[in-house]
C-alpha positions as a printed NumPy array, in Angstrom:
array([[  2.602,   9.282,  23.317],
       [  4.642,  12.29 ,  21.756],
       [  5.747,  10.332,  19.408],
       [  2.39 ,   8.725,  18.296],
       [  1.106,  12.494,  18.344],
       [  4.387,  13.681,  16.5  ],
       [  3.095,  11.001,  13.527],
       [ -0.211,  12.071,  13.126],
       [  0.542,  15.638,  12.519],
       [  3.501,  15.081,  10.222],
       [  1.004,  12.707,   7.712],
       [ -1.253,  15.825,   8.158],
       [  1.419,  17.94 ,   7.21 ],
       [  3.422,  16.066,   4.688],
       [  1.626,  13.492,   2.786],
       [  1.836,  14.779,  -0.847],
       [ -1.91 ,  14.858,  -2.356],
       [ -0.582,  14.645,  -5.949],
       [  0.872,  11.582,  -4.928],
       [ -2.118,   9.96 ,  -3.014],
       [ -4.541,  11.267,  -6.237],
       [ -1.973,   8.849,  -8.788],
       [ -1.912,   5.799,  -6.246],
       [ -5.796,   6.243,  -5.438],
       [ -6.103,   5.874,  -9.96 ],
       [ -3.934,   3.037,  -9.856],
       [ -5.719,   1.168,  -7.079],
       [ -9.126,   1.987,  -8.804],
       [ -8.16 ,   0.868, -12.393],
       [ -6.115,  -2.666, -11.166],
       [ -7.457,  -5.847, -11.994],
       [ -5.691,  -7.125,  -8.545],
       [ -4.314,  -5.838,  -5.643],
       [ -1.186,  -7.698,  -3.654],
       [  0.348,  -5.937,  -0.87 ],
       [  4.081,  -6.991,  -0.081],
       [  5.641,  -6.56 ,   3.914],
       [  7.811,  -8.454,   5.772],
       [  8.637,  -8.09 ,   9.459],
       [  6.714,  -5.496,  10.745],
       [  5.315,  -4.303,   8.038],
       [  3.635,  -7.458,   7.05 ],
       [  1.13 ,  -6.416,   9.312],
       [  0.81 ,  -3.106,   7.566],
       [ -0.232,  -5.306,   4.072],
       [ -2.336,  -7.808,   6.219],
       [ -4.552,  -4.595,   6.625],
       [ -4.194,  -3.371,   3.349],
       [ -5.592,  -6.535,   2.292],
       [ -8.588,  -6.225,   5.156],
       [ -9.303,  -2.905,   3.574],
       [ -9.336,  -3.275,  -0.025],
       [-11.197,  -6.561,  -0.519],
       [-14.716,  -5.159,   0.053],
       [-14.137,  -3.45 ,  -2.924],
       [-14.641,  -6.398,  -5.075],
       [-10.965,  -5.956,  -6.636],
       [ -8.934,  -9.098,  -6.171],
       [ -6.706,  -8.651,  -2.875],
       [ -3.875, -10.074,  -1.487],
       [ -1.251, -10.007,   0.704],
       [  2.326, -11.918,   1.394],
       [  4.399, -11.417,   4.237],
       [  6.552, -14.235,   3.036],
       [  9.671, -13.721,   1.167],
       [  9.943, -16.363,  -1.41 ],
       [  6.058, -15.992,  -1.981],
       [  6.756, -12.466,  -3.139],
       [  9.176, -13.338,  -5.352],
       [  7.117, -16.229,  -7.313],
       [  3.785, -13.876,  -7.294],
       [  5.554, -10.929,  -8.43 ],
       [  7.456, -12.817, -11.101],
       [  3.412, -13.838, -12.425],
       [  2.247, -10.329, -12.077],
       [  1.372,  -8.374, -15.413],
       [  0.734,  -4.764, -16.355],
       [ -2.924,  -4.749, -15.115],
       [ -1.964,  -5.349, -11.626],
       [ -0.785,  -3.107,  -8.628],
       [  1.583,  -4.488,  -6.268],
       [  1.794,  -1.822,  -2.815],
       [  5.232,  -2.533,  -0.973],
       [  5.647,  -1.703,   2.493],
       [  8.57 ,  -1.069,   3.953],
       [  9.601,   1.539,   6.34 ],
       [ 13.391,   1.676,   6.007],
       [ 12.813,   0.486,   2.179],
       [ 16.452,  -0.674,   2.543],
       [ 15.325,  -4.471,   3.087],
       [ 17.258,  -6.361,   0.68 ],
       [ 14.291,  -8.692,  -0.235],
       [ 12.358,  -6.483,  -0.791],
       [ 13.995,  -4.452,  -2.738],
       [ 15.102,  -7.393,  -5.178],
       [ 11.095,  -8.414,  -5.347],
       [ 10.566,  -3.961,  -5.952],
       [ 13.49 ,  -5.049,  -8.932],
       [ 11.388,  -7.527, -10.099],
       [  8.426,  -5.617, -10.546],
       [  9.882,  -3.317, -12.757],
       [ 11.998,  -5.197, -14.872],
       [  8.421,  -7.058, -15.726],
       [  6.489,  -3.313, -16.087],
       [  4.285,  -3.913, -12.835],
       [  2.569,  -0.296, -11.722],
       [  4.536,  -0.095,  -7.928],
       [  3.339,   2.145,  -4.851],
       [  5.511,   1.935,  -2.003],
       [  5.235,   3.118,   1.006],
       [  8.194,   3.668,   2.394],
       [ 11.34 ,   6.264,   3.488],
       [ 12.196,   9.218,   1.228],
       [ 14.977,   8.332,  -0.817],
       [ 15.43 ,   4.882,   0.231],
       [ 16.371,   2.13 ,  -2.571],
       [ 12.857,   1.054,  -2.654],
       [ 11.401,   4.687,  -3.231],
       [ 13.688,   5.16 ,  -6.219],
       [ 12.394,   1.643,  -7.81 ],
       [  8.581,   2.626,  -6.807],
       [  6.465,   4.414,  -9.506],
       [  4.537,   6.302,  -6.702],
       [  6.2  ,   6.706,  -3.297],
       [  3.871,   7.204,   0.078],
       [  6.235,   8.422,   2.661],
       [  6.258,  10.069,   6.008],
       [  9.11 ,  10.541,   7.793],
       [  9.052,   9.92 ,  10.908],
       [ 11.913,   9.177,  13.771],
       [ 13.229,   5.525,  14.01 ],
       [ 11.883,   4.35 ,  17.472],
       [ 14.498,   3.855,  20.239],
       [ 12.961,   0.137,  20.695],
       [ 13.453,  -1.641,  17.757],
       [ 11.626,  -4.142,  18.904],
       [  7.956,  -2.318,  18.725],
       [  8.242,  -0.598,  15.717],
       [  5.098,   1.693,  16.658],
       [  5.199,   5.047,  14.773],
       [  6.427,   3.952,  11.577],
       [  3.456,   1.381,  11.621],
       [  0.457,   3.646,  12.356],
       [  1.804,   6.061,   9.996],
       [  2.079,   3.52 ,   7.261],
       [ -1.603,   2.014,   8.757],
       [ -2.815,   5.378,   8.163],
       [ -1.5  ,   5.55 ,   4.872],
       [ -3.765,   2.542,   3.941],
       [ -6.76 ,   3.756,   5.387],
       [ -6.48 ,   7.169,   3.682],
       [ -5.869,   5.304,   0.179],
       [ -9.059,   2.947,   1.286],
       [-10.698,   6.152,   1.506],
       [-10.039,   7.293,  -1.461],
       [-10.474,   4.272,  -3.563],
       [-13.726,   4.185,  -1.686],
       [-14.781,   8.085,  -2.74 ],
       [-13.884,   7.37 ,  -5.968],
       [-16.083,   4.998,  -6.528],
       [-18.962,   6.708,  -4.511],
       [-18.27 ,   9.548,  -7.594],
       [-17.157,   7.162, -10.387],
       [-18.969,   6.523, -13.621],
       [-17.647,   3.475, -14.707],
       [-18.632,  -0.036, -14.575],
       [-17.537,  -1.144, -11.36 ],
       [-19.542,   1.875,  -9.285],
       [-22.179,  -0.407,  -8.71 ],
       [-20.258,  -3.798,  -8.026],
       [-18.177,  -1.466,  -5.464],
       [-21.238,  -0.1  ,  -3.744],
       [-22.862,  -3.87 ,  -3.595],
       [-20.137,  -5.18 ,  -1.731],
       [-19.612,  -2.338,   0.645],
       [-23.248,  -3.174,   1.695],
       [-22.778,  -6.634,   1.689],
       [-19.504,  -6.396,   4.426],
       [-21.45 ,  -4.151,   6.502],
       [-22.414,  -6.472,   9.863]])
């Protein structure tokens, strides 16, 4: 429970604005979305996926290897791809993050300060938190990146409660239309 606690503040405390303000213009100004985790982070860009579809943006997410690497390889410059990795030493994805740039495609990763991934990344999300003693329930590092998502979703979602572009009112229909 610490440790869950210990999480929470540290986003509070650590999560550069600047950083969330460029992701949250990338997200709104993306023809598509795709989120990118494997192991147990694909869970992390299941969610991102959950969260970003009501926006009427096209969303999607691949917890697949070789999937990533075919879909990134047909990405182009108007589309965001969101990696999540916690360690962002994961050598697939880290040759998918290679991909990405080679072909131009606008990267936010959430990830590790530092790590390979973060230095491939054109915005980096990180938190640091402590690796878990259980590797096998990889809790904190996945509600901090889960929280991560739902503060971009937040964003993406004020922005367009503010915005005065086209898509304000496409937005704001399908919020009301995914409310049950």
């Amino acid at each position: 429970m610490a440790d869950i606690q210990s999480t929470v503040i540290n986003i509070g405390q650590n999560l550069d604005p600047s950083k969330i303000d460029k992701a949250t213009k990338l997200l709104t100004s993306a023809k598509s979305i795709t989120f990118f985790g494997l192991g147990g982070s694909g869970p992390v860009a299941m969610d991102g996926q959950h969260k970003f579809f009501r926006f009427g943006i096209p969303v999607v997410a691949h917890t697949d290897y070789i999937n990533q690497r075919m879909i990134v390889s047909m990405m182009d410059d108007d589309d965001i791809l969101v990696l999540i990795s916690f360690t962002g030493r994961t050598t697939e994805i880290i040759k998918t993050a290679k991909i990405a740039k080679k072909n131009n495609i606008k990267t936010i990763a959430l990830t590790s300060k530092n790590s390979p991934l973060a230095k491939l990344a054109a915005v980096v999300l990180h938190v640091d938190v402590p690796l878990e003693n259980n590797l096998h329930i990889p809790m904190t590092s996945r509600l901090a990146h889960l929280a991560i998502i739902d503060i971009l979703s937040a964003t993406v979602s004020s922005y367009f409660g503010r915005a005065y572009d086209s898509k304000k009112e496409e937005v704001i229909k399908n919020l009301e239309k995914t409310r049950l």
